[in-house]
Short mmCIF file of C-alpha atoms in Angstrom, two decimals:
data_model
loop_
_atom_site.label_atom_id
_atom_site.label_comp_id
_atom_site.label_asym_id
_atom_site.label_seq_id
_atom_site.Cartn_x
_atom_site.Cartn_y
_atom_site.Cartn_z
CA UNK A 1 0.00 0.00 0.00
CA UNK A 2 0.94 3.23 -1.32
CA UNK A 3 2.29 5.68 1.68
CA UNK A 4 1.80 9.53 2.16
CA UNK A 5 4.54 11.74 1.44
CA UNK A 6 5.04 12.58 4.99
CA UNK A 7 6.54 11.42 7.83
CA UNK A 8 3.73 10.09 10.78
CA UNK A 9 4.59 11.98 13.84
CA UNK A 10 4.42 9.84 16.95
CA UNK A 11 0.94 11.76 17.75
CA UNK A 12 -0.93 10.75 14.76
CA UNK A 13 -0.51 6.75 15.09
CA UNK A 14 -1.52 7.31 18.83
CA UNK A 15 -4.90 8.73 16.99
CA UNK A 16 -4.96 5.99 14.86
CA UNK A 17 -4.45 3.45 17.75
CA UNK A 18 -6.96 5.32 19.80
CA UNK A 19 -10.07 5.35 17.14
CA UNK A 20 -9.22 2.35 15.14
CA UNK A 21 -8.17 -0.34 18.02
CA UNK A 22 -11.80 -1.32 18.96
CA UNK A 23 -12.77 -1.95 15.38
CA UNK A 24 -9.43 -3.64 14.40
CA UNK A 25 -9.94 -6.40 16.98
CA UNK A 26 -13.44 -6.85 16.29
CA UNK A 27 -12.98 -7.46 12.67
CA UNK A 28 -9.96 -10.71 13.76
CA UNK A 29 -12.05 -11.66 16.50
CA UNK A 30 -14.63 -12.48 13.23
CA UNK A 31 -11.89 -13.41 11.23
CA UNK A 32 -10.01 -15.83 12.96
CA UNK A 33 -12.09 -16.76 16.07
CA UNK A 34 -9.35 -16.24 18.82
CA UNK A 35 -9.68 -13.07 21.08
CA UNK A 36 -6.09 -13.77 22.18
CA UNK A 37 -4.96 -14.23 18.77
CA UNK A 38 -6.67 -11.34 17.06
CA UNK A 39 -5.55 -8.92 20.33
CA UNK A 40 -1.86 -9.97 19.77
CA UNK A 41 -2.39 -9.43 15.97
CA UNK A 42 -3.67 -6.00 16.13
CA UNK A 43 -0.98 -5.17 18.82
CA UNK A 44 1.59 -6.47 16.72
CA UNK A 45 0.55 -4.47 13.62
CA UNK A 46 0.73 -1.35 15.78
CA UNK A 47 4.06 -1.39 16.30
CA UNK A 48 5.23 -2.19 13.14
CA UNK A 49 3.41 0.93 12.15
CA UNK A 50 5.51 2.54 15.20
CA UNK A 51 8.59 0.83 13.02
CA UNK A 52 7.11 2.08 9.39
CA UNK A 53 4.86 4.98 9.59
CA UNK A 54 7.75 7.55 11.12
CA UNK A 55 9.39 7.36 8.23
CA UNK A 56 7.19 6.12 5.15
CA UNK A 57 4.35 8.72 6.59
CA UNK A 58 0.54 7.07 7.47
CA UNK A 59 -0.84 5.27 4.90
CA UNK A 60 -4.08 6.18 3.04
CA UNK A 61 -6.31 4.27 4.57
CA UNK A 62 -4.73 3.99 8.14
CA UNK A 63 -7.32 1.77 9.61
CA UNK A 64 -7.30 -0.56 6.48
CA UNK A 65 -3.98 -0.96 6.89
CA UNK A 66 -3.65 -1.85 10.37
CA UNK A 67 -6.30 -4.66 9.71
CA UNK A 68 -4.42 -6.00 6.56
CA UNK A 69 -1.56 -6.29 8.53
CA UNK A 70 -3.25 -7.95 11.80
CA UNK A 71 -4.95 -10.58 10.19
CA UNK A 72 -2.01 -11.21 7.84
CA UNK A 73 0.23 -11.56 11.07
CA UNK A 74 -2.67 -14.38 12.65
CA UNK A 75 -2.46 -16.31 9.66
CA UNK A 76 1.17 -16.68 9.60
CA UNK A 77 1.10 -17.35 13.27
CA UNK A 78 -2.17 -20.23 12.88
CA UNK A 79 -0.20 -21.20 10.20
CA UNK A 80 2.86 -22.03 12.15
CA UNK A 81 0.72 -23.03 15.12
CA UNK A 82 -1.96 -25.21 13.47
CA UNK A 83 -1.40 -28.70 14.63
CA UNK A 84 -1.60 -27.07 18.06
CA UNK A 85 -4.96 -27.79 19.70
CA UNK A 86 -7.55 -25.39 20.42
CA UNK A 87 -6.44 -23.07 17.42
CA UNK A 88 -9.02 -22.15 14.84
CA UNK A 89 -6.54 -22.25 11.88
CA UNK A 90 -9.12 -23.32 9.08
CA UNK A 91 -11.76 -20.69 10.17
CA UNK A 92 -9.20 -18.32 9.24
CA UNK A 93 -7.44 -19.14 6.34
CA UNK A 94 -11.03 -19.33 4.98
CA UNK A 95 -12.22 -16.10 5.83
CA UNK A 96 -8.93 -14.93 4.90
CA UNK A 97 -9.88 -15.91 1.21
CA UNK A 98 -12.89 -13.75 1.27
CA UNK A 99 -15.69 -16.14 2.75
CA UNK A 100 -18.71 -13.98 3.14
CA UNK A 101 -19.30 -12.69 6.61
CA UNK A 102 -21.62 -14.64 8.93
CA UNK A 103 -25.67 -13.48 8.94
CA UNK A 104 -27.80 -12.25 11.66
CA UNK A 105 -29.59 -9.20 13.34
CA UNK A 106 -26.36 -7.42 14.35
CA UNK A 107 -24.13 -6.12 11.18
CA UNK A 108 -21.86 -3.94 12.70
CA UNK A 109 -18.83 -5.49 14.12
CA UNK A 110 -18.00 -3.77 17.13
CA UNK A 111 -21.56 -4.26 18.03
CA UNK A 112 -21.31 -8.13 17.34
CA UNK A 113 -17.95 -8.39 19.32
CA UNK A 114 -19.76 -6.79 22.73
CA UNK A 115 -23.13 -9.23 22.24
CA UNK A 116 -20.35 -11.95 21.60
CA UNK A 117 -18.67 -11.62 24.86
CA UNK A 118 -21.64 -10.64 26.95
CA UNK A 119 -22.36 -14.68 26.57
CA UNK A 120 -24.43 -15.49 29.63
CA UNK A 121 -21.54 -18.18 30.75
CA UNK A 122 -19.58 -15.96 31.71
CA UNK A 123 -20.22 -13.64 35.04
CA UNK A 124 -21.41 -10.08 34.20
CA UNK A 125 -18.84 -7.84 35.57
CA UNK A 126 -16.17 -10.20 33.25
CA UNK A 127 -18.40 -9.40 30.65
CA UNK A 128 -18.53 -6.09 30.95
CA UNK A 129 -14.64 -6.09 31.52
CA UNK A 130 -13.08 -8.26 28.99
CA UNK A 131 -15.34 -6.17 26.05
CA UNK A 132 -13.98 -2.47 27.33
CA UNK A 133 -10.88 -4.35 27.57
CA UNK A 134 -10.97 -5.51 23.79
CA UNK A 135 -13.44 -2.57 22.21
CA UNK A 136 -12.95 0.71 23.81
CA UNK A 137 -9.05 -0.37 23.99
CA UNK A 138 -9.21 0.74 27.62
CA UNK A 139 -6.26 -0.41 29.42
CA UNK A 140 -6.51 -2.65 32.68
CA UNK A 141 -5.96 0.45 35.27
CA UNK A 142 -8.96 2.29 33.30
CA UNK A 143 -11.30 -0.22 33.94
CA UNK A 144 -10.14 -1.38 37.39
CA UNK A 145 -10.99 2.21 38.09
CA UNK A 146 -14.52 2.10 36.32
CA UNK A 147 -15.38 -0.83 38.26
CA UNK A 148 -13.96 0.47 41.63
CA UNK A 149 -11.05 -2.60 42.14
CA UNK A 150 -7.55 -3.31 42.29
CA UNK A 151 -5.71 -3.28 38.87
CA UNK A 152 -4.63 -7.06 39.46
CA UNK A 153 -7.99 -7.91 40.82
CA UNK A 154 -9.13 -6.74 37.49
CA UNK A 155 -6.18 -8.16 35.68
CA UNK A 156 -7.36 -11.61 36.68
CA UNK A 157 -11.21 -11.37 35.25
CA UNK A 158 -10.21 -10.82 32.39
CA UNK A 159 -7.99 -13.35 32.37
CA UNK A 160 -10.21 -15.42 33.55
CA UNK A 161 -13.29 -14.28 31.32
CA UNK A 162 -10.46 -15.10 28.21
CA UNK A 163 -9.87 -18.38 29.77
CA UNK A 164 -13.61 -19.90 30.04
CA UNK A 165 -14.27 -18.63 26.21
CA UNK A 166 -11.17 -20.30 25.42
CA UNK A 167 -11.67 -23.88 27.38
CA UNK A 168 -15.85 -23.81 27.09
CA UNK A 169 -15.49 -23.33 23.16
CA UNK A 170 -18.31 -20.43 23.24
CA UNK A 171 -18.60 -19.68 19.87
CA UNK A 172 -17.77 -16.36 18.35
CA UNK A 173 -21.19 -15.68 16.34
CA UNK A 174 -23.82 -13.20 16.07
CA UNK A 175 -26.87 -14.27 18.95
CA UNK A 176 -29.98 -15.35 17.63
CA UNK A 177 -32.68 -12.67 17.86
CA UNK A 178 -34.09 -14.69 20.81
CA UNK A 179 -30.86 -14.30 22.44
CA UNK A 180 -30.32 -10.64 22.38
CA UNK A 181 -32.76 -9.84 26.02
CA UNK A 182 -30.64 -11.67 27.69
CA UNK A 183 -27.41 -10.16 27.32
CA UNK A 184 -28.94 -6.44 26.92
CA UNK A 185 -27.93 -5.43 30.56
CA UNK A 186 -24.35 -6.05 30.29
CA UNK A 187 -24.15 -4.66 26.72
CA UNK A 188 -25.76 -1.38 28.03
CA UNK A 189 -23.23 -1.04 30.80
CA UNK A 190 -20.70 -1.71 28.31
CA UNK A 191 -21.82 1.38 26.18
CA UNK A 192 -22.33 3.25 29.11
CA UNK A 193 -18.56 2.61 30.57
CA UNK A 194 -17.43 3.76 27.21
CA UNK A 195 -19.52 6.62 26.48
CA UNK A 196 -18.06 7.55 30.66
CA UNK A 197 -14.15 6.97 29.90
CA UNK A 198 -14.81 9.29 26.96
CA UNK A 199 -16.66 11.86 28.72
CA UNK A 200 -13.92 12.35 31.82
CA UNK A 201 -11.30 10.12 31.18
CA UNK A 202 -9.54 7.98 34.05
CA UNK A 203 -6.14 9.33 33.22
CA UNK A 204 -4.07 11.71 31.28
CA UNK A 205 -3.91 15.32 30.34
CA UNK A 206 -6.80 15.56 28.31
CA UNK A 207 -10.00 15.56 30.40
CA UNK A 208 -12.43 13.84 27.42
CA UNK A 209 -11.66 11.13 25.12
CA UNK A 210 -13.32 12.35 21.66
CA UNK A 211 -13.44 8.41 19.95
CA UNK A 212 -14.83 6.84 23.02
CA UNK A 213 -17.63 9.17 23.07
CA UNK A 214 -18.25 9.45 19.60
CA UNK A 215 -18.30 5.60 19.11
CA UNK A 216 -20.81 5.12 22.44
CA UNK A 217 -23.14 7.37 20.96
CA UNK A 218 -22.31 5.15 17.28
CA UNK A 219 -23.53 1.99 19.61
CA UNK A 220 -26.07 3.93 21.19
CA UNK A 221 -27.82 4.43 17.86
CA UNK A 222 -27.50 1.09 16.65
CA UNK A 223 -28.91 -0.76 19.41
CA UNK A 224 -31.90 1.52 19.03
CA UNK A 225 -32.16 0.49 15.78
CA UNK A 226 -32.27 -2.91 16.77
CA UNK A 227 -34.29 -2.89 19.17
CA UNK A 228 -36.32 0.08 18.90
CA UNK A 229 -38.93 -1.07 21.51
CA UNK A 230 -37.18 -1.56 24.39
CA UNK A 231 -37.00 1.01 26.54
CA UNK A 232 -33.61 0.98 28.46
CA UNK A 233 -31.83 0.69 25.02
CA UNK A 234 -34.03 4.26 24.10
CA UNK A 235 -33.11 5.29 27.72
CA UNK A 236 -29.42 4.78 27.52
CA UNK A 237 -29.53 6.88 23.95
CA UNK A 238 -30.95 9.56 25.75
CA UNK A 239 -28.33 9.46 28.94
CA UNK A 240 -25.85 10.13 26.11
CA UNK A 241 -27.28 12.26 23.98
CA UNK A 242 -28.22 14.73 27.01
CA UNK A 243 -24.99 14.63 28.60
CA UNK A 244 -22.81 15.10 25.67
CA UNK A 245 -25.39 17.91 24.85
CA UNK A 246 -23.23 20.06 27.92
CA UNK A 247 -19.66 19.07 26.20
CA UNK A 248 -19.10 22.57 24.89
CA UNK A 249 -19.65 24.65 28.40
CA UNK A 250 -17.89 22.03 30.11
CA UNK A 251 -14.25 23.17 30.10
CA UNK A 252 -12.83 26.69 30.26
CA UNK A 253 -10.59 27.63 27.14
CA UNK A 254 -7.72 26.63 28.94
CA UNK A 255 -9.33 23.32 29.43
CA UNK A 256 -10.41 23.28 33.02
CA UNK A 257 -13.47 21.87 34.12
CA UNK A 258 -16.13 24.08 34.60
CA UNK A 259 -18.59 22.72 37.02
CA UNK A 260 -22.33 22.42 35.38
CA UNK A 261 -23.63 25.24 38.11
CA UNK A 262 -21.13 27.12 36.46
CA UNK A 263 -21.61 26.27 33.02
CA UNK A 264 -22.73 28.37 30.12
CA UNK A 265 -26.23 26.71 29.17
CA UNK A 266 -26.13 29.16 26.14
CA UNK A 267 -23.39 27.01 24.96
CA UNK A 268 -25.60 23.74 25.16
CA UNK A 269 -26.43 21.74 22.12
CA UNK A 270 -30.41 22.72 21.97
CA UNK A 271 -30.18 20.03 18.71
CA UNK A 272 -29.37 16.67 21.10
CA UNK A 273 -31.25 18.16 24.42
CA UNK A 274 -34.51 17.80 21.70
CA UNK A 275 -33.82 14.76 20.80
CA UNK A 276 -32.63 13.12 23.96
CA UNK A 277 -35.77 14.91 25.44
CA UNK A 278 -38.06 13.02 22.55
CA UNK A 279 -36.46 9.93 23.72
CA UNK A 280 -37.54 10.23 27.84
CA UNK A 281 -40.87 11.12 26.53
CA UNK A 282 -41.23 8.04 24.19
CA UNK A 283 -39.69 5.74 27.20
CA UNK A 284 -42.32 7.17 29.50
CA UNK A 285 -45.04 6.02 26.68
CA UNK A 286 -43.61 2.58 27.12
CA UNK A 287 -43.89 2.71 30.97
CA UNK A 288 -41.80 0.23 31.65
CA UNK A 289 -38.84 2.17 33.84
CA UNK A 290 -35.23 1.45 34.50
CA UNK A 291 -32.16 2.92 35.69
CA UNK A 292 -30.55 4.24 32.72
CA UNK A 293 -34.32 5.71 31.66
CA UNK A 294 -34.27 6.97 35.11
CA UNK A 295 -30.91 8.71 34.91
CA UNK A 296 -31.77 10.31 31.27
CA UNK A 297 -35.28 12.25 32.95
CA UNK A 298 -32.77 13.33 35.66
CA UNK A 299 -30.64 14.88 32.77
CA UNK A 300 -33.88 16.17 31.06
CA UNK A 301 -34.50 17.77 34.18
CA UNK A 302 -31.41 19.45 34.36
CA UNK A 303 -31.51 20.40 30.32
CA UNK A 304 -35.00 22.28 30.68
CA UNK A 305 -33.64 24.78 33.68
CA UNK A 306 -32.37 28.10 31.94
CA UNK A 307 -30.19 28.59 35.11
CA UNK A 308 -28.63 26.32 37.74
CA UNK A 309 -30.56 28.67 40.15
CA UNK A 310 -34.18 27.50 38.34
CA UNK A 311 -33.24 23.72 38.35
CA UNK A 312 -36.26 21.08 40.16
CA UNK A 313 -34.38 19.66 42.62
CA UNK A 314 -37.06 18.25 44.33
CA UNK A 315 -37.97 16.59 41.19
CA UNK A 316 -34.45 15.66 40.62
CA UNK A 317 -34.59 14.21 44.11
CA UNK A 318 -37.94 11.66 43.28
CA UNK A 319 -36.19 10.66 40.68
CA UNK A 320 -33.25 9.32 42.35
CA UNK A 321 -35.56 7.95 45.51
CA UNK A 322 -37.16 5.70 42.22
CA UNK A 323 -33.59 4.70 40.61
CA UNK A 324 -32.61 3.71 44.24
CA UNK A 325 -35.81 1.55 44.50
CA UNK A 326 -35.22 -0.29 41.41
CA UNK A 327 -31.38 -0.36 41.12
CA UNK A 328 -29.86 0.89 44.37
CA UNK A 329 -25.95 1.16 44.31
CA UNK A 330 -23.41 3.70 46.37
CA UNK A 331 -23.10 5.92 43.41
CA UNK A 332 -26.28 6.11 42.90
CA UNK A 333 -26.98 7.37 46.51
CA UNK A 334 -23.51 9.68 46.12
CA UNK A 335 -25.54 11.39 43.66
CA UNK A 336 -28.83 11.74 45.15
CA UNK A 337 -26.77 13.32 48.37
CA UNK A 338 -25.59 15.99 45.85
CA UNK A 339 -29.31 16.47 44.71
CA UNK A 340 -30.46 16.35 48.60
CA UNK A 341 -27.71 18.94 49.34
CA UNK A 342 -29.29 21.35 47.13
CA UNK A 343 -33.20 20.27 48.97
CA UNK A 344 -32.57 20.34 52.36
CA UNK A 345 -28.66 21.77 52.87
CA UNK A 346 -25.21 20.19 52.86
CA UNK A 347 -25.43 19.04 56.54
CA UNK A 348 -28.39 16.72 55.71
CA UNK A 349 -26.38 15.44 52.45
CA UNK A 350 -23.58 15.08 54.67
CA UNK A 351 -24.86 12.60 56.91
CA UNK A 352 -26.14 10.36 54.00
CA UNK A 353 -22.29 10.70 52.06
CA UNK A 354 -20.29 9.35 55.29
CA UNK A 355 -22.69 6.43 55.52
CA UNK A 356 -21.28 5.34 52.24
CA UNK A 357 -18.97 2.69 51.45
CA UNK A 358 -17.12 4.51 48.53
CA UNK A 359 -13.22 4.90 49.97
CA UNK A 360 -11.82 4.45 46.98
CA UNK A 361 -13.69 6.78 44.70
CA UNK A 362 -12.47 10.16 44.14
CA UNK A 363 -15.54 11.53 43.30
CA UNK A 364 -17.24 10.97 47.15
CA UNK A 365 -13.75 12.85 48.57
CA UNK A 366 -14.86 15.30 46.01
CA UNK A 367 -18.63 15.65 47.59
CA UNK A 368 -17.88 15.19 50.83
CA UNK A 369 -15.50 17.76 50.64
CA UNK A 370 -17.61 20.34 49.10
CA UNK A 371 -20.47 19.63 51.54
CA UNK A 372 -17.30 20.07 54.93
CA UNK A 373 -16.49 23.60 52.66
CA UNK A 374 -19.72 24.56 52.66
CA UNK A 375 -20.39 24.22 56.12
CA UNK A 376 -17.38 26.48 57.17
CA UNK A 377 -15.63 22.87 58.18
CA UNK A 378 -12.25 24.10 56.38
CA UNK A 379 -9.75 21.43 58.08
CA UNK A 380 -11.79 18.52 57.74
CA UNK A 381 -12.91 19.69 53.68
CA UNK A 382 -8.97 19.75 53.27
CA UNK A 383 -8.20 16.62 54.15
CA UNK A 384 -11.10 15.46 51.96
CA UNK A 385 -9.96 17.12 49.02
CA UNK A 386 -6.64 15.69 49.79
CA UNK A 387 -8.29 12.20 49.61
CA UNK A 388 -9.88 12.43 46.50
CA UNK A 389 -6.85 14.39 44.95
CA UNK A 390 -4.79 10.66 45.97
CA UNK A 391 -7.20 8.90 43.88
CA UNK A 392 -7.62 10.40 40.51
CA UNK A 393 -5.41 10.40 37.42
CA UNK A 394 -7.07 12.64 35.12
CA UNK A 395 -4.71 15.70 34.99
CA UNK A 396 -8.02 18.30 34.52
CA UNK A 397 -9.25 17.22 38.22
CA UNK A 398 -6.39 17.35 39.74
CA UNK A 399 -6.04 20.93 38.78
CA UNK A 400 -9.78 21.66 39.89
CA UNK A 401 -9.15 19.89 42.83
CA UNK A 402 -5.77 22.02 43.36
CA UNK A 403 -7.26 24.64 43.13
CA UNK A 404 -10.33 24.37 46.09
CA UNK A 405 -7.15 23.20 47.91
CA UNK A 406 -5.82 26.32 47.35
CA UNK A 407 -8.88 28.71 48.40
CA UNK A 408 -9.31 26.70 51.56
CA UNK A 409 -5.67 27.16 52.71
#
């Protein structure tokens, strides 16, 4: 393949890696029916385009190429390895030779590899794991974080998760429209993890991850497309729609994170507040609520006050007290406190933060903090902000974080 005239900078295959990894392995997880082998292909084409592209500038279709090369790379490796048991060599060399892709209700492949490994054998939070782990190209730290756990804790599910697809022979095909129910919750949470990473990511300089939340609201569209009566998959749409709606007010020129108090709702995107808005109100037609429906009317809430100062907290608040009926977890209550701060005052929010068993989440240092600062509790919000200042990565909340540390002393 032809290259372009210019050198790659390092910068621009770190793009490439970061929009194009997710797809790449989906397409050799089809392809050659390995998720070990089609991981360690795509990895290995990425560095020889760290080797190549420096020099012989990217190629014209970057993402083209990376997949020519991957699956090239697994069949000279099944190749080698084929009287080894357990390998899928024939599968391969056939689809290699331009068998026709298998048939059924999902087309897309990213969205086939995340129904794939959300196979009910396999226990949810592995699910959910081992397909951010292959599709958003989130690295084990990230989504130990996401899930609240140790990086080796987390190291070992997926391990784990790779290990009973391997031994169990699950097979790496589209589910059966039958089949699709069943696995919806973990391929919503999947989405949702994604679209989250994107949206404020676990680590780095740059506070939002433009591919991740780009291709979560991709997914987002397709599942509704797929299944455009059922209501959590219209819910989840919404979540995203309405909170990427707020992306442009929600960091400062100089990239700091402007709280949404703070933000400019001017700035909004009216265009996805309508249609995320159109969504809640076609979920509520169904009347069949759940969480992620539950979360969206929250946003919708917050999207119909022109000020911070004219938000329904109240409402905001009886929306919560129903999400924590049907799907109570800490972070769920974390937020209602933040909504019951604004009802009845920070010392009543206060009470209901400490009772939580969130050490090791930065965000409930964050609130609790906040709540201490409000109530003139200076020492005790320091040490707070302190806390959740030890426990975050991303480089744009440390610096908001710095910075209450720096009013308060």
């Amino acid at each position: 393949m032809a290259a372009a005239a210019s050198a790659a900078p390092a910068t621009e295959i770190e793009r490439v890696f970061r929009q194009e990894y997710g797809r790449a392995v989906a397409v050799l997880v089809r392809l050659v029916g390995d998720i070990d082998l089609a991981e360690e292909a795509v990895q290995e084409a990425f560095t020889t385009a760290v080797q190549q592209w420096p020099q012989a500038g990217l190629p014209p279709s970057p993402a083209g190429w990376i997949i020519t090369t991957a699956r090239n790379k697994a069949i000279d490796r099944q190749r080698r390895e084929a009287s080894r048991p357990g390998r899928y060599a024939d599968a391969a060399l056939l689809h290699a030779r331009g068998e026709p892709a298998e048939e059924g209700p999902v087309h897309d492949d990213r969205l086939r590899l995340i129904f794939t490994c959300c196979h009910p054998a396999l226990a949810e939070s592995a699910q959910v794991a081992l397909t951010l782990r292959l599709l958003g190209g989130l690295t084990t730290a990230e989504i130990a974080r996401a899930f609240l756990v140790g990086e080796p804790a987390m190291a070992q599910r997926i391990v784990r998760a790779k290990g009973k697809i391997r031994d169990a022979r699950i097979p790496y095909r589209v589910p059966a429209d039958a089949d699709l129910p069943e696995r919806l919750r973990p391929v919503l949470a999947v989405v949702y993890l994604v679209f989250n990473e994107g949206y404020l990511s676990g680590s780095g300089a740059a506070p939002v991850r433009e591919e991740l939340r780009a291709e979560a609201v991709r997914l987002g569209r397709l599942l509704a497309e797929l299944m455009p009566d059922e209501p959590e998959v219209l819910g989840l749409l919404a979540l995203l729609l309405l909170i990427q709606s707020r992306q442009p007010a929600r960091t400062a020129p100089g990239g700091a994170l402007v709280l949404l108090a703070d933000q400019d709702r001017s700035r909004w995107d009216r265009e996805l507040i309508a249609e995320g808005q159109a969504l809640v109100r076609r979920c509520l037609r169904l009347g069949r609520p759940g969480p992620y429906q539950l979360q969206a009317a929250i946003n919708a809430v917050h999207s119909d006050a022109p000020t911070a100062a004219a938000t329904d907290w109240r409402q905001i608040v009886r929306l919560y007290d129903q999400q924590m009926a049907l799907a109570p977890t800490p972070v769920v209550a974390l937020h209602r406190a933040v909504a019951v701060a604004e009802t009845d005052g920070p010392e009543a929010a206060l009470a209901l933060v400490e009772a939580l068993d969130l050490d090791a989440y930065h965000l409930a240092h964050a609130v609790r903090a906040d709540l201490l600062r409000r109530l003139g509790r200076d020492a005790e919000a320091v040490r707070a902000y302190e806390a959740a200042l030890a426990r975050t990565e991303n480089e744009a909340e440390r610096e908001f974080l710095e910075g209450r540390l720096r009013e308060l002393r």
